[in-house]
XYZ file of C-alpha atoms in Angstrom:
609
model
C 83.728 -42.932 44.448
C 83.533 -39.729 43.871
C 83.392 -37.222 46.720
C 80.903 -34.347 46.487
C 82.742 -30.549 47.298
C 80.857 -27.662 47.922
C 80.641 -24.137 46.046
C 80.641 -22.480 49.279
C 83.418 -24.460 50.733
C 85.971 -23.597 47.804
C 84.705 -19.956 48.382
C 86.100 -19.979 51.697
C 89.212 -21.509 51.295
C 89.918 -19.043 49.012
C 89.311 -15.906 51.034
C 90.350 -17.185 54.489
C 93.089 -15.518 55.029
C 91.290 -11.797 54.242
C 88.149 -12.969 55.560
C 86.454 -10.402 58.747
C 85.720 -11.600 62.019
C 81.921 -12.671 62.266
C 79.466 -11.175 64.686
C 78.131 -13.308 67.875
C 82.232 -14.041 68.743
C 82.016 -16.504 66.057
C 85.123 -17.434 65.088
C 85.515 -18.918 61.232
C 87.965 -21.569 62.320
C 84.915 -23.287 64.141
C 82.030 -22.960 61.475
C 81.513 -25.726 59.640
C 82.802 -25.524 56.180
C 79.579 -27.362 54.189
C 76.094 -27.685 54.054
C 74.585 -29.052 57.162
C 70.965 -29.497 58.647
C 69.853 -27.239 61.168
C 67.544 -28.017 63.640
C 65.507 -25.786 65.233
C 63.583 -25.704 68.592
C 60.320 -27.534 69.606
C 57.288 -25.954 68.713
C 53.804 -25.932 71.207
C 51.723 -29.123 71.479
C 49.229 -28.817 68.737
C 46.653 -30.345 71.697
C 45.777 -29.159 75.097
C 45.088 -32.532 76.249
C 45.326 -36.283 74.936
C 47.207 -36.984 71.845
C 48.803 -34.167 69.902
C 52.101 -33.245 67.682
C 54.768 -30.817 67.977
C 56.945 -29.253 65.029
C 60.352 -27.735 64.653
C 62.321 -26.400 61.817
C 64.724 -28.804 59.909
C 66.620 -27.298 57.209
C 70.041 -27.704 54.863
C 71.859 -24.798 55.556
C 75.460 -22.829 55.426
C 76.550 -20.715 57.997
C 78.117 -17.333 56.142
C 82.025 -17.122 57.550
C 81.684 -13.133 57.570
C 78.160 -12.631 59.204
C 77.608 -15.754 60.774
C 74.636 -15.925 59.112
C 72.459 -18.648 57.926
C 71.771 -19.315 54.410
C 69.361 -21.796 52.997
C 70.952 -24.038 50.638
C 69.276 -26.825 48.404
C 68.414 -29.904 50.110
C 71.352 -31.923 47.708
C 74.016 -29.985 49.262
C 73.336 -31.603 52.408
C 73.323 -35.132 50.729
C 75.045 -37.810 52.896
C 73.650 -36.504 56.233
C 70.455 -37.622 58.177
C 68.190 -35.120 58.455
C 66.423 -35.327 61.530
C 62.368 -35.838 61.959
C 60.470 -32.277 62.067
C 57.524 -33.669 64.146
C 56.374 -35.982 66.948
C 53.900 -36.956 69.028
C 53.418 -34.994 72.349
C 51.054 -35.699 75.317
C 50.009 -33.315 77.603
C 47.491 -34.357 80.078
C 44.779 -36.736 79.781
C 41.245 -35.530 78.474
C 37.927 -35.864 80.733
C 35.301 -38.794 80.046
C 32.091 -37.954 78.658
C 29.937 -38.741 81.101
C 26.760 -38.357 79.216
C 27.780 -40.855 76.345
C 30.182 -42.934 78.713
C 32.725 -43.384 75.820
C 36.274 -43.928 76.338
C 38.641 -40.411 76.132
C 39.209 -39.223 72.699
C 42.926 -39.299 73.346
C 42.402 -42.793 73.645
C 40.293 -43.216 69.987
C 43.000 -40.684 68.424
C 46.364 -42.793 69.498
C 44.504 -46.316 68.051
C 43.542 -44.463 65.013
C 47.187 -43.311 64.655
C 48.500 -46.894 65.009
C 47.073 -47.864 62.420
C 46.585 -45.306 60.334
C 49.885 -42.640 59.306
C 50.325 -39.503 56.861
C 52.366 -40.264 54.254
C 54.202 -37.759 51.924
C 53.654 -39.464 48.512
C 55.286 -37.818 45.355
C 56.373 -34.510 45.688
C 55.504 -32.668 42.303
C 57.829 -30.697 39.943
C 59.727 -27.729 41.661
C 58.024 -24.129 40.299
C 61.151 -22.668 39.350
C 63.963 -23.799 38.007
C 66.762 -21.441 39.879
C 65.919 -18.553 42.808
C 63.890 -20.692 44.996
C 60.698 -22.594 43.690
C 57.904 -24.963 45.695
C 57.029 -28.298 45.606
C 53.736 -29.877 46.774
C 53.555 -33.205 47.971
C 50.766 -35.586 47.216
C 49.946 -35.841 50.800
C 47.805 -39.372 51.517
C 46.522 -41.183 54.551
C 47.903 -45.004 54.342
C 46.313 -47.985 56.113
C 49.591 -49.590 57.831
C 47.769 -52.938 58.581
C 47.247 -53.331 55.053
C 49.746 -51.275 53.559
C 47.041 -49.608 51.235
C 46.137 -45.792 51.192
C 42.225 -44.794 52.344
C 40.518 -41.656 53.039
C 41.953 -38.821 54.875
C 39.483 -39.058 57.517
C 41.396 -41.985 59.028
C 44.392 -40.073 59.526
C 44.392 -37.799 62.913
C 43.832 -34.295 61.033
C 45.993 -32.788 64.158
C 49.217 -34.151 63.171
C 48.681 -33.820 59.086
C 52.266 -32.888 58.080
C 53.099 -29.924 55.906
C 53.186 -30.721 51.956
C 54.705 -27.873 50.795
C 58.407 -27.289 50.616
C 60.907 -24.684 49.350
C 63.250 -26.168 46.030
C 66.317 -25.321 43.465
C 67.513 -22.592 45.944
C 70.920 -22.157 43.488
C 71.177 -19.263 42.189
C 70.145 -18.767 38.440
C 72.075 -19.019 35.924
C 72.982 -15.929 33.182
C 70.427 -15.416 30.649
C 69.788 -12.952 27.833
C 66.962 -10.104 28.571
C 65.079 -8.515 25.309
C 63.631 -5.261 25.036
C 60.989 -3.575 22.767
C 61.699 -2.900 18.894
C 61.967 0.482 18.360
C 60.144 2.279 15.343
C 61.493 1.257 11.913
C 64.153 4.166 10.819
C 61.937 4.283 7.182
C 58.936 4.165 6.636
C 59.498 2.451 2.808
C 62.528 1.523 1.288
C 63.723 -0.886 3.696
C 64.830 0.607 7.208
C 66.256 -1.193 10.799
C 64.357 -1.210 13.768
C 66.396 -1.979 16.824
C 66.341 -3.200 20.472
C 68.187 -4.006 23.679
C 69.709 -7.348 24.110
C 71.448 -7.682 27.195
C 73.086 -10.128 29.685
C 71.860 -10.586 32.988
C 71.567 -12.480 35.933
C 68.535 -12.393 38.922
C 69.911 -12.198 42.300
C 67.777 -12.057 45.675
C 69.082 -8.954 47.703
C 69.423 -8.684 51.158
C 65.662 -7.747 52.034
C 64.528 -10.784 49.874
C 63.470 -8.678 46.793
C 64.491 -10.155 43.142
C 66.950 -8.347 40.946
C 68.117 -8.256 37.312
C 71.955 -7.083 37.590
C 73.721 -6.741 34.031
C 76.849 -8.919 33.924
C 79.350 -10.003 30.731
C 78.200 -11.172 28.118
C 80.544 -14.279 27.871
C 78.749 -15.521 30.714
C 75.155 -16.320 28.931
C 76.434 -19.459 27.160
C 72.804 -19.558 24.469
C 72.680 -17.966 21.026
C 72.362 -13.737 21.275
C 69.447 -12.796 20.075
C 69.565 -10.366 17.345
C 69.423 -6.766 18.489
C 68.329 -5.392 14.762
C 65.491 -6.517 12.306
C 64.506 -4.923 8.783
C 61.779 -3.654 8.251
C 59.230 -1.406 5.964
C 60.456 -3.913 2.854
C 58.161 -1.970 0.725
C 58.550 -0.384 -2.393
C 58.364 3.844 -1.764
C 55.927 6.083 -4.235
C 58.283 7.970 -6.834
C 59.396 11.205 -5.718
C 61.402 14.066 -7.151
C 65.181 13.915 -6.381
C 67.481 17.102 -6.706
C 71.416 17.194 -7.000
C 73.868 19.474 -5.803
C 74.124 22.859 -7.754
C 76.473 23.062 -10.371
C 78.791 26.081 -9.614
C 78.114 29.602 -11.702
C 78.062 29.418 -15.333
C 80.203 32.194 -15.543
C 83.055 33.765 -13.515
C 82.369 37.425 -13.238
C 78.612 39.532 -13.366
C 75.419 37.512 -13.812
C 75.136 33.626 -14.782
C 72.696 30.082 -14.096
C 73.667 27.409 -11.707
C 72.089 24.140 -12.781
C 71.361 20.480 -10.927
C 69.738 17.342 -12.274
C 66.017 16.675 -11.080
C 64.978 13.454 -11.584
C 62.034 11.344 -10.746
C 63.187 8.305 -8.166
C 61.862 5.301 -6.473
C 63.394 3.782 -3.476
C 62.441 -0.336 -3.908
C 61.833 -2.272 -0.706
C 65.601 -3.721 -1.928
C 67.218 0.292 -0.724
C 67.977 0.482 -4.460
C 66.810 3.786 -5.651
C 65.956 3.767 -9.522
C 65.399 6.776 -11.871
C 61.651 6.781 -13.502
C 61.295 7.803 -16.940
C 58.323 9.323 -16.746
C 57.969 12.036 -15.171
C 54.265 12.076 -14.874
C 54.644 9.126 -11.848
C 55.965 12.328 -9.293
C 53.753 13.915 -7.559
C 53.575 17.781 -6.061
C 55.637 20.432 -8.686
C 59.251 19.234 -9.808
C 61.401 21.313 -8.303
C 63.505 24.048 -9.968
C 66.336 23.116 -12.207
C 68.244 25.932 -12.754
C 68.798 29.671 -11.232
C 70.322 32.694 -11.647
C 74.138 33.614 -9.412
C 75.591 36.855 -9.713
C 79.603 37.255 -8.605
C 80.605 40.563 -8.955
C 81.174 43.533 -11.569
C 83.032 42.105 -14.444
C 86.412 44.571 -15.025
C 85.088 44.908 -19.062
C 82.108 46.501 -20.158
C 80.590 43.403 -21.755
C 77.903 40.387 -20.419
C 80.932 38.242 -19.810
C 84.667 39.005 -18.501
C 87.437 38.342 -20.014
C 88.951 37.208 -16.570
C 88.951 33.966 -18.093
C 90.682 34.219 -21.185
C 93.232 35.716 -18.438
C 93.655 32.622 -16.887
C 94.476 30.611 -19.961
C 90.770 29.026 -20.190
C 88.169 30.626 -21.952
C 85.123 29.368 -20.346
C 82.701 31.396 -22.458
C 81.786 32.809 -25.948
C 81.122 36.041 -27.199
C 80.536 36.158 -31.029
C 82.074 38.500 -32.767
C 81.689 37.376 -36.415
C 78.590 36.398 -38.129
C 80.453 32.741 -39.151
C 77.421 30.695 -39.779
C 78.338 27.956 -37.429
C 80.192 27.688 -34.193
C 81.720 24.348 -32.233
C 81.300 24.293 -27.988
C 82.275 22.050 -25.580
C 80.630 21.359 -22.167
C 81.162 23.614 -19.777
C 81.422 26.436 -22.557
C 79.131 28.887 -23.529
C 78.353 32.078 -24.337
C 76.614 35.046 -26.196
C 75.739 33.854 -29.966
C 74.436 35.530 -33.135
C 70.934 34.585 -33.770
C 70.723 32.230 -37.247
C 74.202 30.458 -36.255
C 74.556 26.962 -36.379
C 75.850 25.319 -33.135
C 77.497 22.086 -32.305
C 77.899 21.361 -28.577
C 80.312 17.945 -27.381
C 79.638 16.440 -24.064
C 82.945 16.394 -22.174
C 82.401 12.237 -21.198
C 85.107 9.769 -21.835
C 85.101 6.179 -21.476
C 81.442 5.944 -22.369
C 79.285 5.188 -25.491
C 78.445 8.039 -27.301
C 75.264 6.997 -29.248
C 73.693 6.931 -25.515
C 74.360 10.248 -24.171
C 71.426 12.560 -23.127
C 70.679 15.920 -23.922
C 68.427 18.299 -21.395
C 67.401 21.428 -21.568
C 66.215 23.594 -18.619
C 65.965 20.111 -16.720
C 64.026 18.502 -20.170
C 65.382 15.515 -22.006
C 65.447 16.712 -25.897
C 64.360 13.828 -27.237
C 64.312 14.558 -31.241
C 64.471 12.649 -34.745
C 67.096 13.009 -37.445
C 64.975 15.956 -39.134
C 64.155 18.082 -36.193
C 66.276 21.196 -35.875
C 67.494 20.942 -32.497
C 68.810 17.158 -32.134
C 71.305 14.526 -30.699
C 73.604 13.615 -33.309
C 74.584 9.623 -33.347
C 77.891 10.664 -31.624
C 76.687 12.335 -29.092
C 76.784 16.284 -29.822
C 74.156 18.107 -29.440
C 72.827 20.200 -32.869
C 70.967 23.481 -32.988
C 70.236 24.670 -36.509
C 69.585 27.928 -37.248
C 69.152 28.689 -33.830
C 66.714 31.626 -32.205
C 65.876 33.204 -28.939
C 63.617 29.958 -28.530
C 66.925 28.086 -28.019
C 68.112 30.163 -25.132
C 68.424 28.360 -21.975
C 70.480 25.815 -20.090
C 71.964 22.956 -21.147
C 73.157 19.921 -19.512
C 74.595 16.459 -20.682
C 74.595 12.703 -18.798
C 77.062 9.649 -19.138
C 77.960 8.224 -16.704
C 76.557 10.330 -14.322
C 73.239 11.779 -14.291
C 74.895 15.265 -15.553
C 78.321 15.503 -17.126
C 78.101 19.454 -17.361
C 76.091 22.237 -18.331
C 76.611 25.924 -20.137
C 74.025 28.490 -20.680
C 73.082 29.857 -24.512
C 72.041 33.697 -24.824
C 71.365 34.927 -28.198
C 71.868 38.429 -30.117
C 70.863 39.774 -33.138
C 73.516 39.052 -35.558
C 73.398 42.694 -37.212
C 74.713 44.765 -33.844
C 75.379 44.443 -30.513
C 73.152 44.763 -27.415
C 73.764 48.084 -25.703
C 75.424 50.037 -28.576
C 74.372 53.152 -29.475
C 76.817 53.497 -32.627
C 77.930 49.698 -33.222
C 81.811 50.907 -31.694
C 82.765 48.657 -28.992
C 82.679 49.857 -25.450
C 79.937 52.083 -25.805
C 77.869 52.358 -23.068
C 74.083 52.272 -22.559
C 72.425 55.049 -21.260
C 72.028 54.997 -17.620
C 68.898 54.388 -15.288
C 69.023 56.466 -12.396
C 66.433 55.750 -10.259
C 68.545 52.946 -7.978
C 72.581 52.773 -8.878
C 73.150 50.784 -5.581
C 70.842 48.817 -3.710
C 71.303 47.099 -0.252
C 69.613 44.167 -1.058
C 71.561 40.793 -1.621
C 70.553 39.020 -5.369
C 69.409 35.666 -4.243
C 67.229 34.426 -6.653
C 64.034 32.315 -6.261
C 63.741 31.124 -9.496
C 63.834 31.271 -13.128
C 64.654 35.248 -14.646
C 62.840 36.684 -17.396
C 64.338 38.570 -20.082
C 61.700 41.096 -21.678
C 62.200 43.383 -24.308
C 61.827 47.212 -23.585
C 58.630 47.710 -25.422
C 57.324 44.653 -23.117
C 58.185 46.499 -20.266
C 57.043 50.149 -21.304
C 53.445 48.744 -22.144
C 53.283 46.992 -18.547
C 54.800 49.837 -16.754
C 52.122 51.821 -18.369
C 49.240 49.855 -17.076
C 50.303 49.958 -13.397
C 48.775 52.672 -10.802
C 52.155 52.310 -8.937
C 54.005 55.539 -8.524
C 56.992 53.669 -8.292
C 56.781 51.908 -11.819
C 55.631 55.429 -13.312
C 58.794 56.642 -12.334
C 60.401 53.777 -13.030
C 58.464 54.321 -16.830
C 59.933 57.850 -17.344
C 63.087 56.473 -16.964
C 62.748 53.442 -19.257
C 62.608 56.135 -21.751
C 66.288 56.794 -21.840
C 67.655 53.625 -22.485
C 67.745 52.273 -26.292
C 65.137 50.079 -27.583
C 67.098 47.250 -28.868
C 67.957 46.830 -24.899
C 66.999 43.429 -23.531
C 66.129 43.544 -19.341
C 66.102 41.107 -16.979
C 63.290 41.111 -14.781
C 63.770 39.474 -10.965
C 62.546 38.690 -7.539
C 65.575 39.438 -5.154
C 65.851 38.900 -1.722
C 68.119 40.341 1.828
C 69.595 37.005 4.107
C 67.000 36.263 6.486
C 67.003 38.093 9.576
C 67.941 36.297 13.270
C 65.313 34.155 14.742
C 62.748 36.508 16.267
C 62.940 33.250 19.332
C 66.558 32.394 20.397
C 65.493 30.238 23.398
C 66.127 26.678 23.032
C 62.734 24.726 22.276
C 60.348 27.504 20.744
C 59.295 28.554 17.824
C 59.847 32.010 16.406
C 59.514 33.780 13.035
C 62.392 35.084 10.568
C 61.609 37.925 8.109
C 63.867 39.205 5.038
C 62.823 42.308 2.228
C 61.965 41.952 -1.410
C 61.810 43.970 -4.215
C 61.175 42.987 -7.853
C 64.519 43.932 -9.981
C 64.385 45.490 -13.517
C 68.828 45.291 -14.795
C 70.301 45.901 -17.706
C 74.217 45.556 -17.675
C 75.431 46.987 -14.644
C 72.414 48.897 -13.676
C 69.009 48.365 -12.402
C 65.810 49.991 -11.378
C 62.924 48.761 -9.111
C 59.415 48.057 -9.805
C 56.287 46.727 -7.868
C 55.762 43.210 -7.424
C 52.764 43.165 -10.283
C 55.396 43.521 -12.699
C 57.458 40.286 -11.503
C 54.403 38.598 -11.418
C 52.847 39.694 -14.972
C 55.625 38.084 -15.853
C 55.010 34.609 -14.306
C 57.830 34.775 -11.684
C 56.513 33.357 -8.280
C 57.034 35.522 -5.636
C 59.713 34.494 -2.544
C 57.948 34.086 1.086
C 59.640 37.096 3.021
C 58.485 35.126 6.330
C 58.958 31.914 8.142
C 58.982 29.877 10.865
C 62.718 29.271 12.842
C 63.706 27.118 16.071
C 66.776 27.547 17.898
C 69.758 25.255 17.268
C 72.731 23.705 19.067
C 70.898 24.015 22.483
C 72.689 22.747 25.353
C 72.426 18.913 25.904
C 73.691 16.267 28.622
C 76.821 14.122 27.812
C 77.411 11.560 29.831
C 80.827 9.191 30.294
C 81.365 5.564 29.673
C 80.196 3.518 32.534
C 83.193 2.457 35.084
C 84.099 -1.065 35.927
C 81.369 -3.070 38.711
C 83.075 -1.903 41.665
C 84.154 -4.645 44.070
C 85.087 -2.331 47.404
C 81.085 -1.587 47.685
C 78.402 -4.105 48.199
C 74.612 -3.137 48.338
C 73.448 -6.567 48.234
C 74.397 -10.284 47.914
C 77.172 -10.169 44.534
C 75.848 -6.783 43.931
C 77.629 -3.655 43.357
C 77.739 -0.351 41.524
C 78.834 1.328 38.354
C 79.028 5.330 37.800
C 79.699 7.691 35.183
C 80.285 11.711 35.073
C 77.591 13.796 33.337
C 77.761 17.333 32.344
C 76.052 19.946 30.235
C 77.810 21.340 26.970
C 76.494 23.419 24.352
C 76.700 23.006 20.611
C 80.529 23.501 19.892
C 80.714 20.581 22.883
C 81.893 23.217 25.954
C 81.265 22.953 29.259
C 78.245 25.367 30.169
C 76.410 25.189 34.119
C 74.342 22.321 34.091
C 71.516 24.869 34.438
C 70.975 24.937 30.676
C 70.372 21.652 30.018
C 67.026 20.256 30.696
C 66.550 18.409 33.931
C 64.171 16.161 32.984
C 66.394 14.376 30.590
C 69.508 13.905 32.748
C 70.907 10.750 32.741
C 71.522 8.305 35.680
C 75.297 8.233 37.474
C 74.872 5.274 38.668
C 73.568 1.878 37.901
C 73.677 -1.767 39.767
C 75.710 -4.559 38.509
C 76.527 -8.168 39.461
C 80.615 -8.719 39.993
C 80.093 -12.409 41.434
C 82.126 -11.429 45.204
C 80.513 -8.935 46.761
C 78.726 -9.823 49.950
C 76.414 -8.025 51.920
């Protein structure tokens, strides 16, 4: 046989020796050590005269060593022991006789009608909870004890009808998993995650009889962990327009392009993102391709320096002799007599060459055998007889979407640009209106290069005073001269708003740019725009950054030396405010409303209230 030992009786045993002296003089060496049933004290007669019943509390309970306090235990931990009746009959005195009928005293009629005829308790129905404390209902019936057979409760003495509802599975609950809400899906296409809180927990009562849910390991919760992350939005996205990283400067001195590939994409509902061919399937404008960089003066009097045939790697080409045809390779480029034949080799390796791509401005050139600008079957690309219709940027793809780019200017191949005599190093005449200008060149988009007569007839048309001016001085400057006409732009001023959380406005000057080698003039913005150049917003909205924020420590472990309820304690954590570089700022700045807890309840299984 084996012999049943209590939970709370191992408890004990364990902490006897550290164990408090309980309140009332109680001593722990003389409460008992198990589950027992406690009987309470006799209630009232439920009659005033004749026949009645009186109740009294019976209960399986365990007397708590440190408090001396009674707490109700399960009715199996009492198992073994008789429990004691919780009712009898009681008799006060006798009733009167109704003189008017000249029947006997009810008392009389009420104990032969309990002689015969008992409450019984029946079945008791399923408990209502499974852990915590549930109830259980009895199917209370009246039983005939002559015949052993159960009859209406009308035979039963209603006075003494025993209670049918009792108190079950008082043990506390076992660890179980708690699941929160999904959050929103991190995409809304392309397949995202949506998330949620999965947690371990157990419900204890607390000390004014309240339920809590106390976190507690995870080890404990012996089921399957639900998962805390789902996908979600499997959907295919709508093609969109997909820009790379700039390409640095085509050149390393005065005024070049930067390039990046723009490509039409679709994300699948897979994550993969796939390159369209058409590019009719994006919507909204495809963003710009290429623009213009400036670094710096070149030391030589020429569109490109010679800084880099300094350094052992000519970069670009200037034509000098009218050769008829001239080989480049990727990222090479340069300034090339119109009518020249140019071959151009993509700078790929390991990859086949009959299926490299040729772009131009962001434009896949795709051409037949005959055309005059092609893509040979090894991979170069071929400009024949080439013209100021073949100036622009070029870019190649392998591998990757580009390999490398160059930019092609042309001249004409019987003198060049900004000579007055043909000697080199002759110098242009000068425009004088602006030699230095305070304004940064950060270009919105595509230049345009115009020719001077272009300009004069424009600058002609305009009521501006400035561009009259600007027209007198046009005058002075050869006619072969080829300008470049710009929006530029100053860095955007400070954020009109630098409080954290509103909205202010940043503003920053323009000025359309006439240049020609190292010098420039200004004109009104109807020139820039006669010329199809979109003009840059010089205003727009700003919000402060890096505002201070709460940070807040790792929780500590579920303190044992403080109890605030049965097996519950506390966990805290430090909090304080730091700013964007992550210092330590008064916890003024941060917002109030958003501070996080210090300190949270948790279960550690010993502490007792």
């Amino acid at each position: 046989m084996v012999r049943y030992i209590s939970p709370f009786r191992k408890w004990d045993e364990t902490h006897a020796d550290n164990a408090e002296q309980p309140f009332n003089g109680l001593s722990s060496f003389h409460l008992p050590r198990e589950g027992f049933y406690y009987v309470g004290e006799w209630g009232p007669c439920s009659a005033s005269c004749g026949q009645g019943i009186e109740t009294r509390p019976v209960e399986c309970v365990y007397i708590q060593a440190y408090t001396a306090k009674k707490v109700p235990l399960p009715e199996y931990e009492c198992r073994g022991q008789v429990k004691q009746n919780s009712y009898r009959e009681c008799y006060i005195k006798p009733c009167p006789i109704n003189e008017a009928t000249r029947q006997p005293p009810l008392s009389r009629y009420y104990k032969e009608k309990s002689r015969r005829f008992r409450w019984d308790y029946g079945e008791w129905s399923p408990c209502s909870a499974s852990c915590l404390g549930g109830k259980q209902h009895s199917k209370l019936r009246c039983v005939d004890t002559a015949r052993n057979i159960p009859v209406g409760w009308s035979f039963c003495d209603s006075r003494q009808r025993p209670v049918d509802v009792r108190s079950c599975n008082t043990h506390p609950c076992p660890p179980s998993w708690e699941v929160g809400q999904f959050t929103r899906c991190t995409k809304s296409c392309g397949g995202g995650v949506r998330f949620r809180k999965v947690r371990c927990v157990r419900t204890v009562i607390e000390a004014n009889g309240i339920k809590s849910i106390m976190p507690t390991n995870e080890t404990l919760c012996r089921s399957v962990r639900p998962y805390s992350k789902e996908r979600c939005a499997v959907v295919d996205c709508p093609p969109k327009w997909k820009a790379q990283s700039w390409f640095p400067c085509s050149v390393t001195c005065g005024e070049g392009v930067k390039t990046r590939a723009v490509s039409c994409v679709q994300e699948k509902a897979s994550g993969e993102i796939v390159v369209l061919n058409g590019t009719d399937l994006c919507r909204y404008e495809k963003p710009a391709n290429y623009k213009v960089c400036n670094l710096g003066g070149c030391p030589h009097d020429r569109y490109f320096s010679d800084r880099a045939q300094q350094l052992g790697e000519k970069m670009f080409f200037d034509q000098t002799e009218d050769t008829g045809v001239i080989s480049l390779k990727l990222p090479q480029g340069g300034i090339i007599f119109e009518g020249t034949d140019i071959k151009v080799e993509c700078p790929v390796r390991k990859f086949p060459r009959n299926r490299i791509r040729w772009f131009k401005n962001g434009e896949q050139i795709v051409s037949s055998y005959t055309d005059r600008v092609r893509v040979s079957p090894h991979g170069r690309l071929r400009i024949f007889n080439s013209s100021y219709a073949d100036e622009g940027i070029y870019t190649c793809g392998g591998k990757k979407l580009v390999e490398g780019n160059t930019t092609l200017k042309f001249k004409p191949s019987s003198k060049k640009p900004f000579s007055k005599t043909g000697e080199k190093g002759s110098k242009p005449n000068k425009l004088s209106l602006h030699q230095k200008s305070n304004i940064k060149e950060e270009y919105y988009m595509k230049p345009h290069f115009a020719k001077k007569i272009e300009l004069q007839e424009l600058l002609e048309q305009s009521k501006s005073d400035k561009d009259r001016k600007t027209l007198e001085e046009l005058g002075k400057v050869e006619d072969n001269t080829e300008f470049l006409v710009k929006f530029v732009t100053t860095d955007w001023s400070p954020c009109s708003q630098p409080k954290c959380g509103e909205s202010g406005l940043q503003h920053r000057q323009l000025e359309c740019r006439i240049t020609a080698d190292e010098y420039m003039a200004i004109a009104s913005d109807y020139i820039c725009k006669t010329f199809g150049l979109v003009k840059p917003p010089t205003q727009k909205r700003c919000r402060a950054t890096h505002c201070p924020k709460w940070k807040a420590s790792s929780w500590s472990e579920c303190s044992v030396g403080r109890c605030v309820g049965h097996q519950v304690s506390v966990q805290k954590r430090t909090i304080k405010c730091v700013d964007g570089d992550g210092a330590t700022v008064n916890s003024t700045f941060c917002d109030r409303r958003t501070r996080p807890k210090l300190k949270m309840k948790c279960f550690n299984g010993i502490a007792i209230y």
